């Protein structure tokens, strides 16, 4: 008997309990941070978006020109890069990403530099903080997303939270290192002339450590940028969403373009921060440079504040801006179609719509906590049974919007001798190609693995929806065997000849429906929206029409518009004031 | 009036200090204590006093605790025990506020590697102490400029330390300390990082300055010659303890123990009785390689009027005088044609008494060679006379083998 395996330590439960305790105890503080953070970041984003993109590009280029000492490389790269991003229609994403990086870096610096100084001043603190930093840097970034959602819900604030945890260490380490590396003689000199610790810090230590600290800050900025993609899984807006969605749809082109935009942004930020750090050696030039720099920075700040105020006044006058409806969905092709159509309908009714793609479990949680208003992508009763069980007290189920969906394992029709799950024995390397591990269908597939003895030694491979369809595409072209987790409506049934495998033990349930789930209190806050979502329903054919358009390269928004235009009667039946 | 009084000052680094103290009392060596307790003795039971306007030199080999001692005086290192009185008030009992006041007004320090701030200009460095004291900008610039002017550095005030030579940087370090007008100046191996020529210059400058400003100076060095040049009184340290305090003369003539005697043997040649102990490094020119101009330049640089001439294998050929070299240069001759082959040679074991008559009537130095005619060194008059004078004082005649 191995004694270690008798009683498993309930570490996961402890951490769960601790996080829950934190969430409940400090919910007031977390909500305050969330609302303040959202307010600030929306302010920055809106102000930046309010400025005409071309004007902003010109301004940044001019700034680069002066910063780079009137050399042409940086400004021309900045100009071309930003124009490219603008041309690709990613300007708003860029602004969002920039805000996220700016705020994360700023918070990291505000926390990191004092912490680094404290570390440098005290060996005890250093011994305590160093292992924590190691822990922070080696823990996979995904892990930070979980408490981030628990504390701050979804959106840009948890993205910042996760980025800060991830990006903080270099600033702390470099600050500590820089101050400790100052020659003892200089520190002794400062002491011997009778400086207070504050004088020593401001007049000697920080000026001497500045370059190394800036190198750390530079690292921090880059790490914050790299967290943008990860953060988009919990609703952080920006270029990361494009990358993530491209991954889920296996869309190489748009993934590359979004990635390229991130690279351009990274290079610009990196060069800017490095150039700003290069101090000139000759004293007169230094004094002048710092004067002009301060002047330009001040002028820019005043302009920015002025612009924000102007925008606020301008907004105040143009009242009648509609209420905002927050829809959330999972990046599956079916849900992209339905959510875009609903968003289009709501927009035509004069509402502003925010669409947040999230991981399935996080989506349910966000509605339960009231951070988002509604989703039309709940697959019930089987696929999302776990989530429904967990959150049914905190959400309102408005019933189905699409009936007769089906889930199961599917194979290409050329695999003639496989017609039921029970026929599977050693085909396709004993692999079932699945989708995101958090998806409901994966739970069902696991159930099937347990239910069918023939599947006991099979492996369920999780990836993403896009990766699954790509694998299917490759296998289909090469006439190779493949078993995938499939659901309909889905465009793959239109594109390939596939068949569902019979499921005599009903692991995947019988047919299901897609439900609309809204947060509690939506009926009271936005009765009309609630009504529209309640009436929203359509058929598989409707959905597949939109899906196919999207799969043929039309943007989801366009495809949704097209559908809404072609089905006025149906739309009217949802929105009629009855 | 004693400006500075140090009483039973001790500093032990590390843990197990009590055990280390016990061992010191038993006269155990530093290494033994370190091996047994892991504690390092920095300074042990040091007492001395310094008078107003005196230049007090603390001397010792590296590791003797002299740098620790000077840092204990302004409490850059906290003493383990003992008292330090400055103008009669004990600074080892002061709180940080009072200590800061003392550091700002009474005690300033000059560092071995200058301790200048690379991000500040010379002027900003010089006014640093005044800036910390909160002296108004105009006044402190004026004081700093005056201090720089005294060291002839005013022209460089807007330069950065990295743009200056070592000697200049150290003058800035000194000006920085003096701009504060402190009562006591601590100098920690201030000239050790400079090359010998600049070093001598700086020593002279310090002596000139001392005539003007009459500061109390605690000067640390490992160089006996430096100590003898500038010190009014010298304290010699070993393993954290002071072996002897006295004037240069006292230390040379009445060494308190064997350690001091060995330490000053560099200067005191009382036991040196053979050629090899009084010879100095020969200044040579290499026949067949150097021309007359090179020889003249060498003489000029070394401030001599004669060089020994060797061939490429360091075999003695003769000597070249300045006149001969000038002659050769004028006539376009090579050195080998003007070499004076008539050089007196002795072996390295020749005793002084035998060298005496030789050197008496020879203008040129005597060459010391080995049995293959290889040049080992030269003997000049001064050294012989000095050695003889000392042997007469000293009845003790031990063998001079080193």
mmCIF file of C-alpha atoms in Angstrom, chain A residues 185-186 188-197 199 203-204 207-208 281-283 286-287, chain B residues 71 76 100 103-104 108 111-120 131-132 158 160 176 180:
data_model
loop_
_atom_site.group_PDB
_atom_site.id
_atom_site.type_symbol
_atom_site.label_atom_id
_atom_site.label_comp_id
_atom_site.label_asym_id
_atom_site.label_seq_id
_atom_site.Cartn_x
_atom_site.Cartn_y
_atom_site.Cartn_z
ATOM 1 C CA UNK A 185 32.211 54.087 -2.172
ATOM 2 C CA UNK A 186 29.503 56.323 -3.632
ATOM 3 C CA UNK A 188 29.676 55.788 1.668
ATOM 4 C CA UNK A 189 30.353 59.223 0.220
ATOM 5 C CA UNK A 190 26.678 60.111 0.417
ATOM 6 C CA UNK A 191 26.563 58.884 4.027
ATOM 7 C CA UNK A 192 29.840 60.508 5.009
ATOM 8 C CA UNK A 193 28.547 63.909 3.954
ATOM 9 C CA UNK A 194 25.510 63.401 6.132
ATOM 10 C CA UNK A 195 22.662 62.726 3.742
ATOM 11 C CA UNK A 196 19.322 61.574 5.039
ATOM 12 C CA UNK A 197 18.096 58.326 3.504
ATOM 13 C CA UNK A 199 18.429 62.611 0.078
ATOM 14 C CA UNK A 203 20.243 62.500 -5.234
ATOM 15 C CA UNK A 204 22.452 59.440 -5.572
ATOM 16 C CA UNK A 207 19.886 58.813 -10.642
ATOM 17 C CA UNK A 208 22.641 56.190 -10.764
ATOM 18 C CA UNK A 281 26.285 63.219 -22.023
ATOM 19 C CA UNK A 282 27.093 66.865 -22.507
ATOM 20 C CA UNK A 283 25.600 68.941 -19.704
ATOM 21 C CA UNK A 286 21.118 67.486 -21.339
ATOM 22 C CA UNK A 287 19.617 70.501 -19.647
ATOM 23 C CA UNK B 71 35.056 54.253 8.901
ATOM 24 C CA UNK B 76 29.992 54.438 8.434
ATOM 25 C CA UNK B 100 24.218 63.509 10.696
ATOM 26 C CA UNK B 103 29.042 64.393 9.525
ATOM 27 C CA UNK B 104 27.737 67.506 7.807
ATOM 28 C CA UNK B 108 34.392 64.915 5.994
ATOM 29 C CA UNK B 111 37.999 58.252 -0.715
ATOM 30 C CA UNK B 112 40.556 55.983 -2.348
ATOM 31 C CA UNK B 113 38.684 55.806 -5.662
ATOM 32 C CA UNK B 114 37.552 59.414 -5.314
ATOM 33 C CA UNK B 115 33.887 58.573 -4.663
ATOM 34 C CA UNK B 116 32.688 61.159 -7.159
ATOM 35 C CA UNK B 117 29.143 60.924 -8.485
ATOM 36 C CA UNK B 118 29.342 60.152 -12.200
ATOM 37 C CA UNK B 119 25.954 61.733 -12.917
ATOM 38 C CA UNK B 120 26.884 65.096 -11.429
ATOM 39 C CA UNK B 131 23.494 70.927 -0.814
ATOM 40 C CA UNK B 132 22.733 68.290 1.818
ATOM 41 C CA UNK B 158 30.905 71.876 -15.982
ATOM 42 C CA UNK B 160 31.782 65.223 -15.639
ATOM 43 C CA UNK B 176 34.372 68.597 -2.134
ATOM 44 C CA UNK B 180 32.258 72.052 3.570
#
